[in-house]
Short mmCIF file of C-alpha atoms and ligand atoms in Angstrom, two decimals:
data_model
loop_
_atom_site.label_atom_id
_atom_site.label_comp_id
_atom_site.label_asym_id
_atom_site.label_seq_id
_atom_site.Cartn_x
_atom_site.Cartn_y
_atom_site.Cartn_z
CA UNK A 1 242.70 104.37 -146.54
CA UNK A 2 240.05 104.77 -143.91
CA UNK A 3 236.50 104.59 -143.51
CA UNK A 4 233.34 104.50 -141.59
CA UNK A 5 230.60 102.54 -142.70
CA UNK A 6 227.62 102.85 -141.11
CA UNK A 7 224.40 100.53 -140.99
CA UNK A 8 225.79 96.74 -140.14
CA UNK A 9 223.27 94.96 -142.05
CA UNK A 10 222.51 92.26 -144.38
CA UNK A 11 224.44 94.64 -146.73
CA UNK A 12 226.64 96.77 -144.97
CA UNK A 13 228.25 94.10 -142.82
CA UNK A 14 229.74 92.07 -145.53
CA UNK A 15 230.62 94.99 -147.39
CA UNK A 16 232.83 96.17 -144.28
CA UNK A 17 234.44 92.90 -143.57
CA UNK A 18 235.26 92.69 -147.52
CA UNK A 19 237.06 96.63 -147.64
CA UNK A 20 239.05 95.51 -143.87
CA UNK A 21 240.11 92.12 -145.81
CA UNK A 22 241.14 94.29 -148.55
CA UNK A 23 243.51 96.48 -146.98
CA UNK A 24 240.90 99.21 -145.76
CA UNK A 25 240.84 100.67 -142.24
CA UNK A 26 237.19 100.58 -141.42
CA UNK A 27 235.01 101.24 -138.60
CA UNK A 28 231.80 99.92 -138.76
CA UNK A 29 229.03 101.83 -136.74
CA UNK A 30 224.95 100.81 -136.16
CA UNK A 31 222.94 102.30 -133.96
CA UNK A 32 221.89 98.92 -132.33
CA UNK A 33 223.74 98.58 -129.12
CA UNK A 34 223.00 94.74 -129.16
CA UNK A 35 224.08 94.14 -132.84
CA UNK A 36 227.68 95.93 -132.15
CA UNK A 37 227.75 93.72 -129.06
CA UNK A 38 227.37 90.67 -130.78
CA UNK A 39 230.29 91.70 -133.42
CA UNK A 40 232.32 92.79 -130.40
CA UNK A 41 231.81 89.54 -128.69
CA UNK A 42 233.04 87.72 -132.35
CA UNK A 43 230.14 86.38 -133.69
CA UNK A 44 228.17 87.62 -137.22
CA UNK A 45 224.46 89.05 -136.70
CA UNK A 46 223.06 86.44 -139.64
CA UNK A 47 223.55 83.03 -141.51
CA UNK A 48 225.36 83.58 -145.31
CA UNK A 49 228.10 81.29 -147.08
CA UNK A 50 231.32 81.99 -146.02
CA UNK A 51 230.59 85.28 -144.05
CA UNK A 52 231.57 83.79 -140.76
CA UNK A 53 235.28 83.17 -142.29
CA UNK A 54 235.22 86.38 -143.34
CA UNK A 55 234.45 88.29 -140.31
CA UNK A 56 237.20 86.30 -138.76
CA UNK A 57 239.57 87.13 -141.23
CA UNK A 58 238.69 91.25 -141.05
CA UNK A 59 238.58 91.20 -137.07
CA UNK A 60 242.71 90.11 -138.11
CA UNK A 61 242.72 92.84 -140.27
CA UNK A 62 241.54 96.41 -139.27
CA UNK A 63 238.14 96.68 -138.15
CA UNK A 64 236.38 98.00 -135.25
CA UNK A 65 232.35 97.95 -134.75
CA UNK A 66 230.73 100.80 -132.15
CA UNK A 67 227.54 102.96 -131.87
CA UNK A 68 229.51 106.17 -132.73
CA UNK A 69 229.73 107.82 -136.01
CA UNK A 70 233.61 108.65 -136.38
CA UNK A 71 235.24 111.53 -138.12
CA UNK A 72 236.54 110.59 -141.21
CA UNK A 73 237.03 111.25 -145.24
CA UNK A 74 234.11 108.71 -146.46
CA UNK A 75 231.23 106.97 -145.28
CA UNK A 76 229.86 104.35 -146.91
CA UNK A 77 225.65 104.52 -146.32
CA UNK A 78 224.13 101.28 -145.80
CA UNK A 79 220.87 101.80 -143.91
CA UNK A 80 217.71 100.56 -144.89
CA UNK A 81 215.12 102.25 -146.92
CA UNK A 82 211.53 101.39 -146.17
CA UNK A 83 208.44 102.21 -148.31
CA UNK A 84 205.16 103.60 -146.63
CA UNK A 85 202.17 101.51 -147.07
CA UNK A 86 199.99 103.95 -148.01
CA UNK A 87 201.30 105.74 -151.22
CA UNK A 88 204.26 103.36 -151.74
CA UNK A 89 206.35 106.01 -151.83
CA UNK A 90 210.46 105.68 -150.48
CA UNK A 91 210.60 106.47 -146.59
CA UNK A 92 214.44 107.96 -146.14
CA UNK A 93 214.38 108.02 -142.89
CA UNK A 94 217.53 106.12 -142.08
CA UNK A 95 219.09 107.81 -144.94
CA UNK A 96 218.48 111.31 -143.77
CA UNK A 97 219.13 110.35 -140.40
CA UNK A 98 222.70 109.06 -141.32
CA UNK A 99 223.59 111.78 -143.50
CA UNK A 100 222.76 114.33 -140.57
CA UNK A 101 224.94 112.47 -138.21
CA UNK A 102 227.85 112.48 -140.78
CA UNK A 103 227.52 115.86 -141.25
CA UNK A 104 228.22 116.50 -137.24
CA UNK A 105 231.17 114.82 -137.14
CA UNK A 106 232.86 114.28 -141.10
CA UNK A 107 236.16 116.01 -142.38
CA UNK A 108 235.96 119.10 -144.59
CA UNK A 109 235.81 117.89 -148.33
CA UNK A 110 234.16 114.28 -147.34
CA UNK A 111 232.33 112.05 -149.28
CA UNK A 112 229.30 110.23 -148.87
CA UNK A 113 228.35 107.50 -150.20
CA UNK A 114 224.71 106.25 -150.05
CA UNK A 115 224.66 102.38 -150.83
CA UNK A 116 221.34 101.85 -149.64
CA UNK A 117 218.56 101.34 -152.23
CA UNK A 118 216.60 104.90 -153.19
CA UNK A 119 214.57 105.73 -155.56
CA UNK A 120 215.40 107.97 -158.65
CA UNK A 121 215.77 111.20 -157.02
CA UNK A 122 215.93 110.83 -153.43
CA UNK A 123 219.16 112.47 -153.51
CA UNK A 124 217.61 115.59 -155.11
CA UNK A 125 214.88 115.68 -153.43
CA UNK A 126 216.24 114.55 -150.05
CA UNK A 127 219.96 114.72 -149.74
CA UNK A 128 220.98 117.79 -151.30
CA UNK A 129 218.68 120.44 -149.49
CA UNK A 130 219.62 118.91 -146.17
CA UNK A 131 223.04 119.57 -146.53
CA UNK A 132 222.59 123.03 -147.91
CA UNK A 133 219.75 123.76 -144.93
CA UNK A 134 222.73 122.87 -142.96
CA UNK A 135 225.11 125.05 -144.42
CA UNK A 136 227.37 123.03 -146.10
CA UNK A 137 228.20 123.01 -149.89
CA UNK A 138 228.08 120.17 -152.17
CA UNK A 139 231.57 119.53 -153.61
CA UNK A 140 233.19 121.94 -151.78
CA UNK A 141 232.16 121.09 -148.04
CA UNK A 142 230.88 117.44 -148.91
CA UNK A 143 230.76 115.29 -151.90
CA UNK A 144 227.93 112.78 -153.20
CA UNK A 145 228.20 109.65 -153.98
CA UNK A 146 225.77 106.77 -154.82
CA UNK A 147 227.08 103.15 -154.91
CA UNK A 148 224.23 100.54 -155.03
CA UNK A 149 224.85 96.82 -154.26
CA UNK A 150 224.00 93.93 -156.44
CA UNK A 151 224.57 91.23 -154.22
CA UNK A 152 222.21 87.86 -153.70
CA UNK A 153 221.44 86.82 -150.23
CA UNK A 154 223.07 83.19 -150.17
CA UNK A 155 226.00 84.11 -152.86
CA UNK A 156 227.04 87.70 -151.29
CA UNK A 157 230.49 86.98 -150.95
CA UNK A 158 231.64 85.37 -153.90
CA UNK A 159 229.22 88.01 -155.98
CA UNK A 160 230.46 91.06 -153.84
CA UNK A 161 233.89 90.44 -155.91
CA UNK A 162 232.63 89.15 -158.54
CA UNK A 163 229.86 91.17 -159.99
CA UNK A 164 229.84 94.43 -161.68
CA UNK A 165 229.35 97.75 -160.08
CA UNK A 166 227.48 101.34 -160.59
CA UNK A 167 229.40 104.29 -158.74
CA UNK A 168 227.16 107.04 -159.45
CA UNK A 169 229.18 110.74 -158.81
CA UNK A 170 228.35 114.65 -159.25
CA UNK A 171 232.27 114.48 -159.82
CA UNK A 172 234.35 112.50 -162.29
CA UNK A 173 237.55 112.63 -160.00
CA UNK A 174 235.30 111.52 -156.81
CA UNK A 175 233.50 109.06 -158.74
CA UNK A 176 237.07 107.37 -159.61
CA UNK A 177 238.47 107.92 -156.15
CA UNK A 178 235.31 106.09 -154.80
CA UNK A 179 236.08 103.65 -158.17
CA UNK A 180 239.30 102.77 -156.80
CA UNK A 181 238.42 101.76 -153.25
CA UNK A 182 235.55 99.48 -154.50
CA UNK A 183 237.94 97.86 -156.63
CA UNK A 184 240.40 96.94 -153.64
CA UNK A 185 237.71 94.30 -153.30
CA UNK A 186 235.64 93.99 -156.16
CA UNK A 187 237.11 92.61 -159.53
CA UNK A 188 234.39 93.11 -161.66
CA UNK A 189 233.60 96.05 -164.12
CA UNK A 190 232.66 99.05 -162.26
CA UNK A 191 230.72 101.56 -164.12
CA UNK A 192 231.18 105.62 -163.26
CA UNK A 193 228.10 107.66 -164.01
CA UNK A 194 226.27 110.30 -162.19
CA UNK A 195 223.68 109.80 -159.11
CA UNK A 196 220.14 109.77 -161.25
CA UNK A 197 221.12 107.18 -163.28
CA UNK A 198 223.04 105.26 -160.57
CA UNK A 199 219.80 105.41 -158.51
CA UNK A 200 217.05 104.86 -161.54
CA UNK A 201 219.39 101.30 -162.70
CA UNK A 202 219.44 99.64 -159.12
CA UNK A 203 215.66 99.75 -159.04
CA UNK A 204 214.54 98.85 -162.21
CA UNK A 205 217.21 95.57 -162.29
CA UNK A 206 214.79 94.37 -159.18
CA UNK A 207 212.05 95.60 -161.60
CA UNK A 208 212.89 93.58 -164.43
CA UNK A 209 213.40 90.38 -162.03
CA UNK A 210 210.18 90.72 -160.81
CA UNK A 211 208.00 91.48 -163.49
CA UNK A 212 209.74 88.14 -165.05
CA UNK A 213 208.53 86.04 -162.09
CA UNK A 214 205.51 87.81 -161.84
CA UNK A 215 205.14 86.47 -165.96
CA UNK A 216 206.11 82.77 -164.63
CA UNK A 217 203.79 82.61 -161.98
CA UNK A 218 200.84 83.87 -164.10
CA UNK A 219 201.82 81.23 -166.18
CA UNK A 220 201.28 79.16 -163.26
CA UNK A 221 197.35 80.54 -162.85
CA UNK A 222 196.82 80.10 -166.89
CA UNK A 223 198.40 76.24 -166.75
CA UNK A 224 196.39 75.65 -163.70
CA UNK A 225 193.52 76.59 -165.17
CA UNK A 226 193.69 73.89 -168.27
CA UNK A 227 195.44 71.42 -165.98
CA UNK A 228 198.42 71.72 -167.52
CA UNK A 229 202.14 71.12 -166.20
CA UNK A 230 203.77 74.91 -166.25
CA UNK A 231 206.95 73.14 -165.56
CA UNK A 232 206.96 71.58 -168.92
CA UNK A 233 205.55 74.49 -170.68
CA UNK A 234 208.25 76.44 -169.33
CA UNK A 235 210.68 73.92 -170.59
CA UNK A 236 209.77 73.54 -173.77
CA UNK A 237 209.49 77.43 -174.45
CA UNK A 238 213.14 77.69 -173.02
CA UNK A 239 214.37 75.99 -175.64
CA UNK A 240 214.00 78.96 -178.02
CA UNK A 241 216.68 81.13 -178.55
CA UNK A 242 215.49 84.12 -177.55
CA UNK A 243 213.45 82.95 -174.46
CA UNK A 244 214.28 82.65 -170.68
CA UNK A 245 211.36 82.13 -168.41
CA UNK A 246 211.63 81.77 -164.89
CA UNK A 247 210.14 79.56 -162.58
CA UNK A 248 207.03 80.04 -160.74
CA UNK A 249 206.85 79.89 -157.30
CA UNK A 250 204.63 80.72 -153.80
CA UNK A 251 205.51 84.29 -154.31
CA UNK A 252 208.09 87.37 -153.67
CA UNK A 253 209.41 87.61 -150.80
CA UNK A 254 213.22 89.36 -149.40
CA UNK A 255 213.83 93.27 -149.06
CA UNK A 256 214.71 93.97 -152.41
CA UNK A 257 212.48 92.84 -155.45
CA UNK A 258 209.05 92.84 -153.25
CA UNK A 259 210.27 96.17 -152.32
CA UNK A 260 212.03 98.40 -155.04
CA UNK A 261 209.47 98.47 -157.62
CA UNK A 262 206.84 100.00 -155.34
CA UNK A 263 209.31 103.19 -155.40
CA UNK A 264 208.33 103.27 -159.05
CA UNK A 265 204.75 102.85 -158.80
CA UNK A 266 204.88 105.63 -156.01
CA UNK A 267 206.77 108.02 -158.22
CA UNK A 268 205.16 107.63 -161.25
CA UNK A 269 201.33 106.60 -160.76
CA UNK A 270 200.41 108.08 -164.24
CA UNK A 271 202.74 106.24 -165.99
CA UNK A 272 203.57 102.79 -164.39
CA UNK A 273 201.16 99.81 -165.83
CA UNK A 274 203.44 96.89 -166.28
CA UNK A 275 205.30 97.21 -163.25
CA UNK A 276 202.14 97.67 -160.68
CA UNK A 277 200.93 94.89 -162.53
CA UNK A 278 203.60 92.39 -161.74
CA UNK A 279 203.58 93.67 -158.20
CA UNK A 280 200.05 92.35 -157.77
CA UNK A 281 200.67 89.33 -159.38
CA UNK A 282 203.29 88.28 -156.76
CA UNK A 283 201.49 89.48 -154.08
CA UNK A 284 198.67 87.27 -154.67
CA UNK A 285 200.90 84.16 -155.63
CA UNK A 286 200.35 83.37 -151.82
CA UNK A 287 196.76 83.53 -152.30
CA UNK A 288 197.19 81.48 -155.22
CA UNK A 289 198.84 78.36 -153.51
CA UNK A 290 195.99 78.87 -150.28
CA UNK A 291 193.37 78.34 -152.85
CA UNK A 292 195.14 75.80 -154.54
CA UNK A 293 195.62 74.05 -150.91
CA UNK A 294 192.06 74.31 -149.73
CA UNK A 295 191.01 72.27 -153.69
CA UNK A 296 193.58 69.54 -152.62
CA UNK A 297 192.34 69.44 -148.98
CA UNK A 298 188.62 69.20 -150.26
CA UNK A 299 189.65 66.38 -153.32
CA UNK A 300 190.91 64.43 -150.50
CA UNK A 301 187.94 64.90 -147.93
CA UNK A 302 190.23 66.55 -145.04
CA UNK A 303 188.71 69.12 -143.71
CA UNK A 304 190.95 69.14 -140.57
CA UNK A 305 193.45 71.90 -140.84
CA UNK A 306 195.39 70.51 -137.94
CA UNK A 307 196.81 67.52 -140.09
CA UNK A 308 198.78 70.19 -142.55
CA UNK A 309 201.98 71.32 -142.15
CA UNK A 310 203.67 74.64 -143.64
CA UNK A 311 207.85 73.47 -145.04
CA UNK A 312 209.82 76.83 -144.98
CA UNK A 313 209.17 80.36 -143.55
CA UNK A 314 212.28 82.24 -144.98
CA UNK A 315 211.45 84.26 -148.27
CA UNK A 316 213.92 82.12 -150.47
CA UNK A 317 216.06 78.94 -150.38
CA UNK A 318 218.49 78.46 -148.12
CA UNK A 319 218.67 81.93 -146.25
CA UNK A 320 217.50 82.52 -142.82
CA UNK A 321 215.82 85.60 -143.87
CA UNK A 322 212.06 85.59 -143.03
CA UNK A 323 211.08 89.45 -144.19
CA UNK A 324 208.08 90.06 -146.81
CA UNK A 325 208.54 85.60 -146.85
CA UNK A 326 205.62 84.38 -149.22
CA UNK A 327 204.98 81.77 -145.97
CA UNK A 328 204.02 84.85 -143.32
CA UNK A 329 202.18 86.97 -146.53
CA UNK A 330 200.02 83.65 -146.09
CA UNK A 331 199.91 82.87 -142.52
CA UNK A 332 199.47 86.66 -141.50
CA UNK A 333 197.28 88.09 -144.24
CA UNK A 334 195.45 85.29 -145.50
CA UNK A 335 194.70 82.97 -142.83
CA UNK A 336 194.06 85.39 -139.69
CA UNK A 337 191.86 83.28 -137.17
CA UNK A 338 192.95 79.91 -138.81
CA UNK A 339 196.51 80.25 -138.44
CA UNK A 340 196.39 78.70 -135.30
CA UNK A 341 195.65 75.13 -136.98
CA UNK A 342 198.70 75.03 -139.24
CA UNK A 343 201.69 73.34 -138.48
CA UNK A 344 204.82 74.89 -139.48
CA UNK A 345 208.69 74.22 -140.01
CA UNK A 346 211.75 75.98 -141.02
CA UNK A 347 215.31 74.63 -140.15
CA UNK A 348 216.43 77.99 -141.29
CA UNK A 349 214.16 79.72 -138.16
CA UNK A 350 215.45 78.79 -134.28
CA UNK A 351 213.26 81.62 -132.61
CA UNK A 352 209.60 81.25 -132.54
CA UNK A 353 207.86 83.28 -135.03
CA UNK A 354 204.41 82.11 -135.24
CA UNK A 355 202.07 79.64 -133.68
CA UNK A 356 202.55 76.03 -133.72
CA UNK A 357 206.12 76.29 -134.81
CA UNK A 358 207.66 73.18 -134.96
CA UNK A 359 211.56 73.05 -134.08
CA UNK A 360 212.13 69.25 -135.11
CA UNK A 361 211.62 68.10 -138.27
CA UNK A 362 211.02 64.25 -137.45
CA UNK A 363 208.05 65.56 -134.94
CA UNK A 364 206.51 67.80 -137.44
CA UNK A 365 206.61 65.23 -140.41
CA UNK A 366 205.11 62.50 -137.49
CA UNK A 367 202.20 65.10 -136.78
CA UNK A 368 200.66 65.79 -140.52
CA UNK A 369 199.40 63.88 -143.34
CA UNK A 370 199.12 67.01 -145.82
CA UNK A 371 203.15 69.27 -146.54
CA UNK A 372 202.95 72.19 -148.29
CA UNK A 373 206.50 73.06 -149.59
CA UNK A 374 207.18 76.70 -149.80
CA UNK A 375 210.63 76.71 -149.59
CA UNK A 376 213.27 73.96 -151.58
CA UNK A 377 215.92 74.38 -148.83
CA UNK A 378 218.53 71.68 -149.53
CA UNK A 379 217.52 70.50 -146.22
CA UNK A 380 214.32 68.97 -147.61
CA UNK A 381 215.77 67.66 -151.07
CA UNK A 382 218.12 65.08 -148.75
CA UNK A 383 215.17 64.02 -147.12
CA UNK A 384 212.29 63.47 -149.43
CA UNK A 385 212.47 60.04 -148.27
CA UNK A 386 210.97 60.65 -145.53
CA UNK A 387 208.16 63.16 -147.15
CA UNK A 388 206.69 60.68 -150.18
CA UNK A 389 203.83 59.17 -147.83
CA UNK A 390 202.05 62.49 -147.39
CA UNK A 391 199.54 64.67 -149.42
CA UNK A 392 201.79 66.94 -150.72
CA UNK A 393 201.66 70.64 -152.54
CA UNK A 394 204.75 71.20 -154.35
CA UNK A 395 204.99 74.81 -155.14
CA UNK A 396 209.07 74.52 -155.64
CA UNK A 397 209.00 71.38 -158.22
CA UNK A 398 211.43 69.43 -156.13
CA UNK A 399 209.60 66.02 -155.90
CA UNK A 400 207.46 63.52 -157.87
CA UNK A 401 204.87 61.21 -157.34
CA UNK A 402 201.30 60.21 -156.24
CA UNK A 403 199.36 62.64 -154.48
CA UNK A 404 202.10 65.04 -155.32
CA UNK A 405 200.63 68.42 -156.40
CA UNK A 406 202.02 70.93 -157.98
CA UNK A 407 201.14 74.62 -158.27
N1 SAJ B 1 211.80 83.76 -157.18
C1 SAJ B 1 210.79 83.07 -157.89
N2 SAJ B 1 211.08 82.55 -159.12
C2 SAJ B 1 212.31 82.66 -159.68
C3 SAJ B 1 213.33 83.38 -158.96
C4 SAJ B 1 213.03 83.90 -157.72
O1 SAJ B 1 209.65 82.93 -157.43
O2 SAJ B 1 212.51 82.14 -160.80
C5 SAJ B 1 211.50 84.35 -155.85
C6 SAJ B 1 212.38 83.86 -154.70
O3 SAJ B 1 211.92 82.65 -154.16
C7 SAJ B 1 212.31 85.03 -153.74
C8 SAJ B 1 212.20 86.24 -154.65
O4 SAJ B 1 211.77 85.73 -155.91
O5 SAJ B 1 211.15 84.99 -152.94
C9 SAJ B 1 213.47 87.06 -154.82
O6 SAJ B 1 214.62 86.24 -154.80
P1 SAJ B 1 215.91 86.45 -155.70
O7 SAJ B 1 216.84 85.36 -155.34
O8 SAJ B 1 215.55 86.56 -157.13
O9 SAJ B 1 216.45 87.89 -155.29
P2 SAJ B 1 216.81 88.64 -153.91
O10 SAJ B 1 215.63 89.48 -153.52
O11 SAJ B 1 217.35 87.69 -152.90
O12 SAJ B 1 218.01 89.59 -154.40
C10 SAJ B 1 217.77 90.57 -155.41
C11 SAJ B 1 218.82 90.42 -156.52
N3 SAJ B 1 218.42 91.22 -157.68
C12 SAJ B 1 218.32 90.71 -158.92
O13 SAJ B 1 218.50 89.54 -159.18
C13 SAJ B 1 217.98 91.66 -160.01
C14 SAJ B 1 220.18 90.87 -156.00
O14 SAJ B 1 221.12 90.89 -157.05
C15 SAJ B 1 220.09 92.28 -155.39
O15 SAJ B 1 221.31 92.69 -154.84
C16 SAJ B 1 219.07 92.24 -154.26
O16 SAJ B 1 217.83 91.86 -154.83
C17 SAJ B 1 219.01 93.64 -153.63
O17 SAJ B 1 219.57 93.81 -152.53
O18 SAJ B 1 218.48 94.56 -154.24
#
């Protein structure tokens, strides 16, 4: 079998290397020269476990990376979808954009199939009369296909055969034939239904993980208030059978949970109270752990901002992903002209990002008296040795001690 996927990112480029290790003929094609430059030259565009072993393994196998859309039976869709700002409402852009392009160049009878996150309905509203403005007829000309992924930054590969799947199909026979190529990699169960529903369950899973954290880390706020360890609270409650809180934390960050409920407050203002909620809750978790910051600097007289240092910029442990990060919520939005002052440290991040980046941990830990830990990379759990002398705000719950503050 052969196919072209198209959009080499965080999701689409594992998800090619896994169908070429798998048996699959597959060309992979992004419209950044540079990135299909890099994957020519034989070296992966990010940092995840085992992807590197991976890519070497497919470029063994059948796989080719260019610019060019090629003319084939099925596409696989993986292109991001962006919200606007305003109205919070899905931007399809890239989706649209992709689709058109498929539509010069696909086989009679293709299918497409959209794995990038949408919104419940974006293929009504947005797919399907571009392809009949075009000319073409759905089922007959093309087929339709929606596919999300459920993967975790830091775990893709093992959960991109592992976990369970959604095909979603105007078609039972497509939706199988689409089944059956999924499951030349994937070994979990893999659920056929049609495109609504496919769409509608990808977004509210995100939903329901982040209206849970959003419940932790107002937790967090309430405990706060009473001085009260959350941690243990948390605990404690756990141990019912019936209960699973998660852990608080500086915030929401990544593509996908900060992201995918907004496409539900955008859609359905009248009705969406919970979910809005939560949303707001994260999004001032940042603002949360600033004020809590500025208490800790005042309880211990230092008023110098210079002497306090920022641990982590990426948006989650042990990824080098940095978008929507809780750390540049804080730094950008929250701090503006005082930025400048804070030190700041990620052995995740190479390139410079932001002002007074530090690139060696020793010099940064030398430099401040106050850390602020907003990311438990396993790189600072082996060395909270070398941490315990300073001030510290613990928003993770990875170390103990005097002066040791938690959220
Ligand atoms: N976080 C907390 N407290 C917790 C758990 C997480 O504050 O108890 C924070 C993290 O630090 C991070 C954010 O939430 O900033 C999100 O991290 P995550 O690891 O929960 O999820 P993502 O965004 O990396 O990946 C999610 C996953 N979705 C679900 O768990 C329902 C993944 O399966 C999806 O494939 C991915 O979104 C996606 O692409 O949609």
């Amino acid at each position: 079998m052969k196919i072209n996927v198209i959009g080499l990112g965080y999701i689409g480029l594992p998800t090619a290397l896994m169908f070429a290790t798998h048996g699959v003929d597959v060309v992979g094609t992004d419209y950044n020269k540079e990135l299909v430059h890099t994957l020519n030259e034989g070296k992966t565009t990010f940092e995840e476990k085992g992807l590197d072993e991976l890519f070497k393994k497919a470029l063994k196998a059948n796989i080719k990376f260019t610019t060019d859309y090629q003319q084939e039976d099925i596409y696989i869709v993986s292109v991001p979808t962006p919200y606007e700002k305003e109205d919070k409402k899905i931007n399809p852009k890239f989706v649209i954009s992709a689709v058109e392009t498929v539509l010069e160049v696909c086989n009679k009878g293709a299918i497409i199939v959209i794995e990038s996150t949408i919104s419940p309905g974006t293929i009504d509203k947005f797919i399907r009369p571009l392809i009949k403005e075009k000319g073409y007829e759905i089922g007959e000309d093309v087929h339709l296909v929606h596919a999300p992924e459920r993967i975790i930054p830091g775990n893709m590969i093992y959960e991109l055969e592992s976990n369970s799947r959604t095909i979603g199909a105007d078609e039972k026979e497509i939706g199988e034939k689409i089944k059956k190529l999924y499951a030349s990699f994937c070994k979990g169960d893999i659920v056929v239904t049609d495109i609504k529903t496919a769409e509608m369950t990808k977004v509210i899973e995100n939903t329901f993980r982040d209206i849970n954290i959003a419940f932790a880390n107002e937790l967090s706020r309430i405990c706060r208030k009473e001085n009260m360890d959350v941690y243990e609270v948390i605990k404690i409650a756990n141990k019912h059978p019936r209960v699973n809180i998660l852990q608080p934390g500086p915030g929401v960050g990544g593509h996908c949970i900060s992201v995918d409920p907004w496409f539900l407050v955008g859609d359905y203002p009248d009705i969406v109270n919970v979910i809005k909620a939560a949303r707001e809750v994260n999004d001032g978790q940042p603002e949360f752990v600033l004020k809590r910051l500025r208490a800790i600097l005042k309880e211990n007289n230092i008023s110098d901002l210079a002497k306090v240092g920022i641990y982590g910029l990426t948006y989650k442990d042990n990824v080098d992903d940095i978008r929507e990060s809780p750390t540049l919520q804080m730094i950008e939005k929250l701090l503006k002209d005082e930025k400048e002052k804070f030190k700041i440290y990620d052995p995740y991040i190479e390139r410079k990002i932001t002002e007074n980046q530090y690139f060696d941990f020793n010099k940064f830990i030398k430099d401040i008296d106050v850390l602020v830990i907003m990311n438990s990379h396993n790189h600072i759990k082996e060395n909270i040795d070398n941490i315990k002398d300073k001030i510290i705000l613990d928003t993770k719950n990875i170390v103990n001690g005097e002066k040791i503050y938690k959220l």
